[in-house]
Structure formats: C-alpha cells, structure tokens
mmCIF file of N, CA and C in Angstrom:
data_model
loop_
_atom_site.group_PDB
_atom_site.id
_atom_site.type_symbol
_atom_site.label_atom_id
_atom_site.label_comp_id
_atom_site.label_asym_id
_atom_site.label_seq_id
_atom_site.Cartn_x
_atom_site.Cartn_y
_atom_site.Cartn_z
ATOM 1 N N MET A 26 24.601 -5.093 34.774
ATOM 2 C CA MET A 26 23.957 -6.405 34.491
ATOM 3 C C MET A 26 22.529 -6.133 34.138
ATOM 4 N N LYS A 27 22.045 -6.796 33.087
ATOM 5 C CA LYS A 27 20.740 -6.707 32.722
ATOM 6 C C LYS A 27 19.979 -8.083 32.956
ATOM 7 N N MET A 28 18.794 -8.098 33.279
ATOM 8 C CA MET A 28 17.998 -9.341 33.526
ATOM 9 C C MET A 28 16.718 -9.372 32.714
ATOM 10 N N ALA A 29 16.384 -10.615 32.404
ATOM 11 C CA ALA A 29 15.019 -10.813 31.662
ATOM 12 C C ALA A 29 14.548 -12.063 32.244
ATOM 13 N N LEU A 30 13.219 -12.113 32.283
ATOM 14 C CA LEU A 30 12.505 -13.357 32.787
ATOM 15 C C LEU A 30 11.665 -13.932 31.570
ATOM 16 N N LYS A 31 11.969 -15.136 31.124
ATOM 17 C CA LYS A 31 11.210 -15.758 30.020
ATOM 18 C C LYS A 31 10.602 -17.019 30.676
ATOM 19 N N GLY A 32 9.317 -16.832 31.004
ATOM 20 C CA GLY A 32 8.620 -17.981 31.750
ATOM 21 C C GLY A 32 9.250 -18.078 33.079
ATOM 22 N N ASN A 33 9.822 -19.264 33.375
ATOM 23 C CA ASN A 33 10.452 -19.469 34.649
ATOM 24 C C ASN A 33 11.944 -19.421 34.616
ATOM 25 N N THR A 34 12.491 -18.980 33.349
ATOM 26 C CA THR A 34 13.942 -18.901 33.091
ATOM 27 C C THR A 34 14.442 -17.412 33.365
ATOM 28 N N LEU A 35 15.474 -17.301 34.176
ATOM 29 C CA LEU A 35 16.082 -15.987 34.331
ATOM 30 C C LEU A 35 17.314 -15.915 33.385
ATOM 31 N N ILE A 36 17.426 -14.786 32.655
ATOM 32 C CA ILE A 36 18.482 -14.638 31.707
ATOM 33 C C ILE A 36 19.286 -13.371 32.169
ATOM 34 N N LEU A 37 20.587 -13.460 32.334
ATOM 35 C CA LEU A 37 21.427 -12.347 32.641
ATOM 36 C C LEU A 37 22.428 -12.081 31.441
ATOM 37 N N VAL A 38 22.485 -10.809 31.161
ATOM 38 C CA VAL A 38 23.452 -10.289 30.115
ATOM 39 C C VAL A 38 24.289 -9.179 30.777
ATOM 40 N N GLU A 39 25.477 -8.915 30.035
ATOM 41 C CA GLU A 39 26.298 -7.826 30.497
ATOM 42 C C GLU A 39 26.689 -7.945 31.982
ATOM 43 N N VAL A 40 27.069 -9.133 32.386
ATOM 44 C CA VAL A 40 27.547 -9.386 33.729
ATOM 45 C C VAL A 40 28.976 -9.159 33.768
ATOM 46 N N ASP A 41 29.459 -8.323 34.807
ATOM 47 C CA ASP A 41 30.892 -8.092 34.925
ATOM 48 C C ASP A 41 31.631 -9.212 35.525
ATOM 49 N N ASN A 42 32.929 -9.237 35.560
ATOM 50 C CA ASN A 42 33.726 -10.416 35.951
ATOM 51 C C ASN A 42 33.503 -10.684 37.400
ATOM 52 N N VAL A 43 33.369 -9.733 38.341
ATOM 53 C CA VAL A 43 33.140 -10.085 39.764
ATOM 54 C C VAL A 43 31.729 -10.656 39.896
ATOM 55 N N GLN A 44 30.736 -10.045 39.312
ATOM 56 C CA GLN A 44 29.373 -10.571 39.479
ATOM 57 C C GLN A 44 29.309 -12.038 38.772
ATOM 58 N N PHE A 45 30.012 -12.225 37.665
ATOM 59 C CA PHE A 45 30.034 -13.548 37.103
ATOM 60 C C PHE A 45 30.651 -14.602 37.962
ATOM 61 N N ALA A 46 31.747 -14.307 38.637
ATOM 62 C CA ALA A 46 32.359 -15.282 39.516
ATOM 63 C C ALA A 46 31.539 -15.585 40.668
ATOM 64 N N ILE A 47 30.806 -14.591 41.285
ATOM 65 C CA ILE A 47 29.865 -14.828 42.366
ATOM 66 C C ILE A 47 28.771 -15.672 41.919
ATOM 67 N N ILE A 48 28.115 -15.313 40.857
ATOM 68 C CA ILE A 48 26.973 -16.022 40.351
ATOM 69 C C ILE A 48 27.339 -17.502 39.926
ATOM 70 N N LYS A 49 28.459 -17.680 39.289
ATOM 71 C CA LYS A 49 28.946 -18.979 38.954
ATOM 72 C C LYS A 49 29.170 -19.916 40.193
ATOM 73 N N SER A 50 29.652 -19.348 41.231
ATOM 74 C CA SER A 50 29.912 -20.130 42.455
ATOM 75 C C SER A 50 28.659 -20.684 43.057
ATOM 76 N N TRP A 51 27.576 -20.122 42.788
ATOM 77 C CA TRP A 51 26.233 -20.592 43.379
ATOM 78 C C TRP A 51 25.793 -21.961 42.665
ATOM 79 N N ASN A 52 26.317 -22.258 41.465
ATOM 80 C CA ASN A 52 25.924 -23.385 40.636
ATOM 81 C C ASN A 52 24.380 -23.438 40.418
ATOM 82 N N LYS A 53 23.797 -22.301 40.145
ATOM 83 C CA LYS A 53 22.417 -22.169 39.913
ATOM 84 C C LYS A 53 22.117 -21.755 38.441
ATOM 85 N N MET A 54 23.165 -21.295 37.713
ATOM 86 C CA MET A 54 23.027 -20.765 36.386
ATOM 87 C C MET A 54 24.083 -21.301 35.446
ATOM 88 N N LYS A 55 23.791 -21.511 34.218
ATOM 89 C CA LYS A 55 24.673 -22.009 33.158
ATOM 90 C C LYS A 55 25.072 -20.923 32.282
ATOM 91 N N TRP A 56 26.349 -20.940 31.798
ATOM 92 C CA TRP A 56 26.818 -19.975 30.805
ATOM 93 C C TRP A 56 26.536 -20.493 29.447
ATOM 94 N N ASP A 57 26.009 -19.558 28.589
ATOM 95 C CA ASP A 57 25.856 -19.895 27.177
ATOM 96 C C ASP A 57 26.901 -19.101 26.395
ATOM 97 N N LYS A 58 27.893 -19.783 25.839
ATOM 98 C CA LYS A 58 28.991 -19.092 25.143
ATOM 99 C C LYS A 58 28.423 -18.353 23.870
ATOM 100 N N LYS A 59 27.515 -19.004 23.128
ATOM 101 C CA LYS A 59 27.004 -18.423 21.908
ATOM 102 C C LYS A 59 26.301 -17.059 22.111
ATOM 103 N N SER A 60 25.426 -17.020 23.132
ATOM 104 C CA SER A 60 24.765 -15.789 23.304
ATOM 105 C C SER A 60 25.348 -14.854 24.381
ATOM 106 N N GLN A 61 26.454 -15.423 25.006
ATOM 107 C CA GLN A 61 27.160 -14.634 26.058
ATOM 108 C C GLN A 61 26.226 -14.235 27.245
ATOM 109 N N THR A 62 25.385 -15.271 27.628
ATOM 110 C CA THR A 62 24.330 -15.009 28.716
ATOM 111 C C THR A 62 24.459 -16.066 29.725
ATOM 112 N N LEU A 63 23.894 -15.786 30.991
ATOM 113 C CA LEU A 63 23.681 -16.830 31.987
ATOM 114 C C LEU A 63 22.214 -17.182 32.021
ATOM 115 N N HIS A 64 21.920 -18.432 32.113
ATOM 116 C CA HIS A 64 20.490 -18.933 32.200
ATOM 117 C C HIS A 64 20.277 -19.722 33.441
ATOM 118 N N GLY A 65 19.162 -19.602 34.080
ATOM 119 C CA GLY A 65 18.858 -20.420 35.323
ATOM 120 C C GLY A 65 17.434 -20.343 35.649
ATOM 121 N N PHE A 66 16.955 -21.442 36.337
ATOM 122 C CA PHE A 66 15.564 -21.408 36.845
ATOM 123 C C PHE A 66 15.421 -20.480 37.905
ATOM 124 N N ALA A 67 14.392 -19.586 37.700
ATOM 125 C CA ALA A 67 14.117 -18.430 38.631
ATOM 126 C C ALA A 67 13.323 -18.966 39.912
ATOM 127 N N ASP A 68 14.168 -19.620 40.802
ATOM 128 C CA ASP A 68 13.482 -20.053 42.065
ATOM 129 C C ASP A 68 13.810 -19.048 43.182
ATOM 130 N N ILE A 69 13.209 -19.218 44.368
ATOM 131 C CA ILE A 69 13.344 -18.252 45.483
ATOM 132 C C ILE A 69 14.897 -18.122 45.797
ATOM 133 N N GLU A 70 15.587 -19.265 45.871
ATOM 134 C CA GLU A 70 17.003 -19.191 46.272
ATOM 135 C C GLU A 70 17.814 -18.285 45.341
ATOM 136 N N LEU A 71 17.684 -18.539 44.088
ATOM 137 C CA LEU A 71 18.500 -17.768 43.081
ATOM 138 C C LEU A 71 18.093 -16.272 43.096
ATOM 139 N N LEU A 72 16.731 -15.960 43.174
ATOM 140 C CA LEU A 72 16.332 -14.597 43.184
ATOM 141 C C LEU A 72 16.795 -13.875 44.523
ATOM 142 N N ASP A 73 16.840 -14.570 45.618
ATOM 143 C CA ASP A 73 17.257 -14.082 46.907
ATOM 144 C C ASP A 73 18.754 -13.648 46.794
ATOM 145 N N LYS A 74 19.502 -14.647 46.298
ATOM 146 C CA LYS A 74 20.942 -14.407 46.196
ATOM 147 C C LYS A 74 21.252 -13.172 45.215
ATOM 148 N N LEU A 75 20.511 -13.155 44.043
ATOM 149 C CA LEU A 75 20.688 -12.028 43.162
ATOM 150 C C LEU A 75 20.337 -10.665 43.784
ATOM 151 N N ALA A 76 19.253 -10.739 44.577
ATOM 152 C CA ALA A 76 18.807 -9.569 45.273
ATOM 153 C C ALA A 76 19.778 -9.006 46.346
ATOM 154 N N SER A 77 20.619 -9.946 46.805
ATOM 155 C CA SER A 77 21.719 -9.567 47.705
ATOM 156 C C SER A 77 22.853 -8.819 47.116
ATOM 157 N N ILE A 78 23.004 -8.969 45.767
ATOM 158 C CA ILE A 78 24.174 -8.301 45.060
ATOM 159 C C ILE A 78 23.680 -7.160 44.082
ATOM 160 N N VAL A 79 22.430 -7.214 43.584
ATOM 161 C CA VAL A 79 21.917 -6.177 42.751
ATOM 162 C C VAL A 79 20.458 -5.934 42.936
ATOM 163 N N ARG A 80 20.028 -4.830 42.482
ATOM 164 C CA ARG A 80 18.545 -4.532 42.637
ATOM 165 C C ARG A 80 17.864 -5.212 41.477
ATOM 166 N N LEU A 81 16.756 -5.932 41.846
ATOM 167 C CA LEU A 81 15.984 -6.755 40.852
ATOM 168 C C LEU A 81 15.010 -5.850 40.113
ATOM 169 N N PRO A 82 14.954 -6.042 38.739
ATOM 170 C CA PRO A 82 13.869 -5.390 38.006
ATOM 171 C C PRO A 82 12.478 -5.674 38.566
ATOM 172 N N SER A 83 11.522 -4.853 38.272
ATOM 173 C CA SER A 83 10.171 -5.018 38.897
ATOM 174 C C SER A 83 9.615 -6.352 38.441
ATOM 175 N N THR A 84 9.730 -6.814 37.267
ATOM 176 C CA THR A 84 9.164 -8.121 36.847
ATOM 177 C C THR A 84 9.779 -9.247 37.647
ATOM 178 N N VAL A 85 11.029 -9.194 37.783
ATOM 179 C CA VAL A 85 11.744 -10.252 38.568
ATOM 180 C C VAL A 85 11.421 -10.204 40.045
ATOM 181 N N GLU A 86 11.244 -8.987 40.641
ATOM 182 C CA GLU A 86 10.915 -8.818 42.025
ATOM 183 C C GLU A 86 9.463 -9.356 42.173
ATOM 184 N N GLN A 87 8.632 -9.148 41.182
ATOM 185 C CA GLN A 87 7.192 -9.663 41.249
ATOM 186 C C GLN A 87 7.220 -11.093 41.419
ATOM 187 N N ARG A 88 8.014 -11.796 40.598
ATOM 188 C CA ARG A 88 8.034 -13.225 40.640
ATOM 189 C C ARG A 88 8.614 -13.660 41.977
ATOM 190 N N ARG A 89 9.586 -13.017 42.537
ATOM 191 C CA ARG A 89 10.092 -13.384 43.879
ATOM 192 C C ARG A 89 8.996 -13.238 44.934
ATOM 193 N N ARG A 90 8.265 -12.173 44.919
ATOM 194 C CA ARG A 90 7.150 -11.885 45.853
ATOM 195 C C ARG A 90 6.065 -13.070 45.670
ATOM 196 N N LYS A 91 5.801 -13.393 44.434
ATOM 197 C CA LYS A 91 4.739 -14.391 44.254
ATOM 198 C C LYS A 91 5.217 -15.807 44.755
ATOM 199 N N LEU A 92 6.522 -16.082 44.526
ATOM 200 C CA LEU A 92 7.058 -17.342 45.033
ATOM 201 C C LEU A 92 6.963 -17.397 46.577
ATOM 202 N N TYR A 93 7.266 -16.281 47.207
ATOM 203 C CA TYR A 93 7.160 -16.186 48.680
ATOM 204 C C TYR A 93 5.758 -16.399 49.188
ATOM 205 N N ALA A 94 4.777 -15.741 48.382
ATOM 206 C CA ALA A 94 3.352 -15.968 48.771
ATOM 207 C C ALA A 94 2.962 -17.349 48.663
ATOM 208 N N ILE A 95 3.436 -18.153 47.622
ATOM 209 C CA ILE A 95 3.126 -19.480 47.502
ATOM 210 C C ILE A 95 3.710 -20.321 48.625
ATOM 211 N N GLN A 96 4.949 -19.998 48.959
ATOM 212 C CA GLN A 96 5.678 -20.718 50.055
ATOM 213 C C GLN A 96 4.986 -20.505 51.400
ATOM 214 N N GLU A 97 4.525 -19.285 51.664
ATOM 215 C CA GLU A 97 3.904 -19.008 52.954
ATOM 216 C C GLU A 97 2.477 -19.696 52.963
ATOM 217 N N ALA A 98 1.775 -19.795 51.815
ATOM 218 C CA ALA A 98 0.518 -20.461 51.827
ATOM 219 C C ALA A 98 0.765 -21.987 52.058
ATOM 220 N N VAL A 99 1.722 -22.575 51.474
ATOM 221 C CA VAL A 99 2.036 -23.962 51.697
ATOM 222 C C VAL A 99 2.473 -24.241 53.096
ATOM 223 N N ASP A 100 3.238 -23.369 53.682
ATOM 224 C CA ASP A 100 3.621 -23.536 55.059
ATOM 225 C C ASP A 100 2.424 -23.357 56.073
ATOM 226 N N ARG A 101 1.459 -22.469 55.734
ATOM 227 C CA ARG A 101 0.310 -22.399 56.583
ATOM 228 C C ARG A 101 -0.559 -23.618 56.449
ATOM 229 N N GLU A 102 -0.679 -24.145 55.283
ATOM 230 C CA GLU A 102 -1.464 -25.463 55.015
ATOM 231 C C GLU A 102 -0.720 -26.638 55.759
ATOM 232 N N ARG A 103 0.564 -26.639 55.785
ATOM 233 C CA ARG A 103 1.252 -27.742 56.381
ATOM 234 C C ARG A 103 0.949 -27.845 57.901
ATOM 235 N N VAL A 104 0.670 -26.830 58.541
ATOM 236 C CA VAL A 104 0.363 -26.847 59.984
ATOM 237 C C VAL A 104 -1.131 -26.696 60.288
ATOM 238 N N ASN A 105 -1.917 -26.643 59.277
ATOM 239 C CA ASN A 105 -3.406 -26.484 59.424
ATOM 240 C C ASN A 105 -3.968 -27.698 60.161
ATOM 241 N N PRO A 106 -4.468 -27.572 61.314
ATOM 242 C CA PRO A 106 -5.094 -28.730 62.060
ATOM 243 C C PRO A 106 -6.328 -29.281 61.364
ATOM 244 N N ASP A 107 -7.083 -28.518 60.744
ATOM 245 C CA ASP A 107 -8.339 -28.917 60.150
ATOM 246 C C ASP A 107 -8.461 -28.494 58.713
ATOM 247 N N PRO A 108 -7.653 -29.134 57.796
ATOM 248 C CA PRO A 108 -7.644 -28.660 56.381
ATOM 249 C C PRO A 108 -8.957 -28.961 55.658
ATOM 250 N N VAL A 109 -9.393 -27.948 54.855
ATOM 251 C CA VAL A 109 -10.584 -28.105 54.032
ATOM 252 C C VAL A 109 -10.074 -28.301 52.612
ATOM 253 N N PRO A 110 -10.488 -29.207 51.822
ATOM 254 C CA PRO A 110 -9.975 -29.314 50.491
ATOM 255 C C PRO A 110 -10.223 -28.061 49.740
ATOM 256 N N LEU A 111 -9.231 -27.616 49.022
ATOM 257 C CA LEU A 111 -9.253 -26.327 48.208
ATOM 258 C C LEU A 111 -9.834 -26.632 46.861
ATOM 259 N N TYR A 112 -10.116 -27.857 46.516
ATOM 260 C CA TYR A 112 -10.599 -28.287 45.222
ATOM 261 C C TYR A 112 -11.394 -29.516 45.409
ATOM 262 N N LYS A 113 -12.381 -29.844 44.535
ATOM 263 C CA LYS A 113 -13.101 -31.036 44.635
ATOM 264 C C LYS A 113 -12.346 -32.179 43.962
ATOM 265 N N TYR A 114 -11.590 -32.829 44.819
ATOM 266 C CA TYR A 114 -10.670 -33.864 44.288
ATOM 267 C C TYR A 114 -11.377 -35.107 43.785
ATOM 268 N N PRO A 115 -10.945 -35.657 42.709
ATOM 269 C CA PRO A 115 -11.700 -36.848 42.031
ATOM 270 C C PRO A 115 -11.514 -38.166 42.811
ATOM 271 N N VAL A 116 -11.908 -38.198 44.019
ATOM 272 C CA VAL A 116 -11.875 -39.445 44.892
ATOM 273 C C VAL A 116 -13.275 -39.796 45.382
ATOM 274 N N LYS A 117 -13.465 -40.964 45.626
ATOM 275 C CA LYS A 117 -14.834 -41.443 46.065
ATOM 276 C C LYS A 117 -14.992 -41.324 47.599
ATOM 277 N N MET A 118 -13.888 -41.628 48.349
ATOM 278 C CA MET A 118 -13.997 -41.577 49.848
ATOM 279 C C MET A 118 -13.534 -40.169 50.303
ATOM 280 N N PRO A 119 -13.991 -39.717 51.441
ATOM 281 C CA PRO A 119 -13.612 -38.465 52.036
ATOM 282 C C PRO A 119 -12.086 -38.639 52.295
ATOM 283 N N LEU A 120 -11.311 -37.492 52.142
ATOM 284 C CA LEU A 120 -9.882 -37.486 52.422
ATOM 285 C C LEU A 120 -9.691 -37.440 53.911
ATOM 286 N N TYR A 121 -8.609 -38.092 54.434
ATOM 287 C CA TYR A 121 -8.158 -37.909 55.772
ATOM 288 C C TYR A 121 -7.407 -36.501 55.831
ATOM 289 N N ASN A 122 -7.273 -35.960 57.049
ATOM 290 C CA ASN A 122 -6.676 -34.550 57.170
ATOM 291 C C ASN A 122 -5.308 -34.586 56.502
ATOM 292 N N HIS A 123 -4.424 -35.559 56.657
ATOM 293 C CA HIS A 123 -3.149 -35.467 55.969
ATOM 294 C C HIS A 123 -3.189 -35.570 54.490
ATOM 295 N N GLN A 124 -4.187 -36.202 54.008
ATOM 296 C CA GLN A 124 -4.294 -36.311 52.588
ATOM 297 C C GLN A 124 -4.805 -34.986 51.922
ATOM 298 N N ALA A 125 -5.796 -34.359 52.668
ATOM 299 C CA ALA A 125 -6.259 -33.055 52.132
ATOM 300 C C ALA A 125 -5.176 -32.055 52.286
ATOM 301 N N ARG A 126 -4.378 -32.117 53.317
ATOM 302 C CA ARG A 126 -3.284 -31.148 53.497
ATOM 303 C C ARG A 126 -2.300 -31.358 52.436
ATOM 304 N N GLY A 127 -1.934 -32.513 52.119
ATOM 305 C CA GLY A 127 -0.934 -32.786 51.081
ATOM 306 C C GLY A 127 -1.428 -32.390 49.777
ATOM 307 N N ALA A 128 -2.734 -32.766 49.373
ATOM 308 C CA ALA A 128 -3.204 -32.388 48.067
ATOM 309 C C ALA A 128 -3.311 -30.879 47.967
ATOM 310 N N ASN A 129 -3.719 -30.166 49.018
ATOM 311 C CA ASN A 129 -3.808 -28.706 48.992
ATOM 312 C C ASN A 129 -2.404 -28.105 48.747
ATOM 313 N N MET A 130 -1.425 -28.636 49.439
ATOM 314 C CA MET A 130 -0.029 -28.106 49.349
ATOM 315 C C MET A 130 0.461 -28.325 47.876
ATOM 316 N N ALA A 131 0.042 -29.500 47.281
ATOM 317 C CA ALA A 131 0.513 -29.712 45.954
ATOM 318 C C ALA A 131 -0.132 -28.789 44.935
ATOM 319 N N ILE A 132 -1.404 -28.493 45.005
ATOM 320 C CA ILE A 132 -2.037 -27.649 44.025
ATOM 321 C C ILE A 132 -1.570 -26.193 44.209
ATOM 322 N N LEU A 133 -1.302 -25.842 45.455
ATOM 323 C CA LEU A 133 -0.691 -24.464 45.681
ATOM 324 C C LEU A 133 0.751 -24.410 45.044
ATOM 325 N N THR A 134 1.547 -25.433 45.311
ATOM 326 C CA THR A 134 2.836 -25.446 44.645
ATOM 327 C C THR A 134 2.949 -25.428 43.195
ATOM 328 N N PHE A 135 1.950 -26.191 42.553
ATOM 329 C CA PHE A 135 1.957 -26.260 41.109
ATOM 330 C C PHE A 135 1.234 -24.961 40.509
ATOM 331 N N GLY A 136 0.665 -24.147 41.367
ATOM 332 C CA GLY A 136 0.132 -22.960 40.854
ATOM 333 C C GLY A 136 -1.263 -23.114 40.194
ATOM 334 N N TRP A 137 -1.966 -24.186 40.547
ATOM 335 C CA TRP A 137 -3.275 -24.481 40.003
ATOM 336 C C TRP A 137 -4.328 -23.659 40.671
ATOM 337 N N ILE A 138 -4.039 -23.123 41.880
ATOM 338 C CA ILE A 138 -4.847 -22.161 42.552
ATOM 339 C C ILE A 138 -3.985 -21.107 43.132
ATOM 340 N N THR A 139 -4.568 -19.879 43.391
ATOM 341 C CA THR A 139 -3.804 -18.772 43.914
ATOM 342 C C THR A 139 -3.871 -18.813 45.366
ATOM 343 N N PRO A 140 -2.813 -18.482 46.082
ATOM 344 C CA PRO A 140 -2.860 -18.531 47.604
ATOM 345 C C PRO A 140 -3.702 -17.354 48.000
ATOM 346 N N LYS A 141 -4.402 -17.638 49.114
ATOM 347 C CA LYS A 141 -5.241 -16.536 49.800
ATOM 348 C C LYS A 141 -4.307 -15.820 50.792
ATOM 349 N N GLY A 142 -4.705 -14.680 51.171
ATOM 350 C CA GLY A 142 -3.998 -13.949 52.247
ATOM 351 C C GLY A 142 -3.150 -12.861 51.701
ATOM 352 N N GLY A 143 -3.243 -12.431 50.512
ATOM 353 C CA GLY A 143 -2.524 -11.267 50.036
ATOM 354 C C GLY A 143 -1.125 -11.755 49.679
ATOM 355 N N GLU A 144 -0.334 -10.656 49.269
ATOM 356 C CA GLU A 144 0.986 -10.880 48.756
ATOM 357 C C GLU A 144 2.007 -10.908 49.929
ATOM 358 N N ALA A 145 2.958 -11.779 49.773
ATOM 359 C CA ALA A 145 3.979 -11.921 50.794
ATOM 360 C C ALA A 145 5.085 -11.014 50.568
ATOM 361 N N HIS A 146 5.881 -10.881 51.553
ATOM 362 C CA HIS A 146 7.201 -10.089 51.461
ATOM 363 C C HIS A 146 8.385 -10.945 51.321
ATOM 364 N N GLY A 147 9.422 -10.460 50.815
ATOM 365 C CA GLY A 147 10.583 -11.246 50.524
ATOM 366 C C GLY A 147 11.875 -10.676 50.912
#
C-alpha cells in the first residue's frame, strides 16, 4: 500500500484485498473507482487505525504527531484553572475564565496558533 497526504486528505493506492476490507469497515474512507484509490480526511482516528496495520510514511506520521500535540494542548487548556488569552480577542469587556479557555481551545484546534510544550507522541 502506498500513501500520500494532500492537504488534510489521505490518499491510499495499491491496497490489497485484506487491507481494503479492513479499511472499508472503518467507514472513514471512500473508494474512487476512476482512480482506483481510497480518500479520507486525515484525522487522528484514521491515522491511528492505519498505524495499527501498516507503517506510516514520515509525512503522514508527522501529521499524526502534530494532531496529537494539538489535542494535548487543547486538553491542557480545558483543565487550566487560570487561563490567559493566547490572543488579543476583539472584545471590549474582559473575558471570563470559561470564555478565555474556550476561545484558546478554538484557536488551537483551528491551527491559528502553534501549541507550546513541544511535540507530542502518538
């Protein structure tokens, strides 16, 4: 099996019958008859499942680690008792803690800022 990452889309080619049956059962990828490829959104769940059956290429593994780093940063922010806004939000009044926490989690999730604390493991 060969893999390619185009943006956030994972493309699989030359998938054997056993791998195809396993991957299709996850309902995370669509088969394209014309190009004979599988396409799917490269989220943590899909990448973890693929990693359990094959070795991921370095670019795909990098994406997996980046997604884990973002997830861990969001989880840290979720339980942060005294959140500090990570951005100067365009609001007139000071944010309450739960508002700052939610806004921080959103900009981390959308990738508008890079998580601090180094790269995560997956």
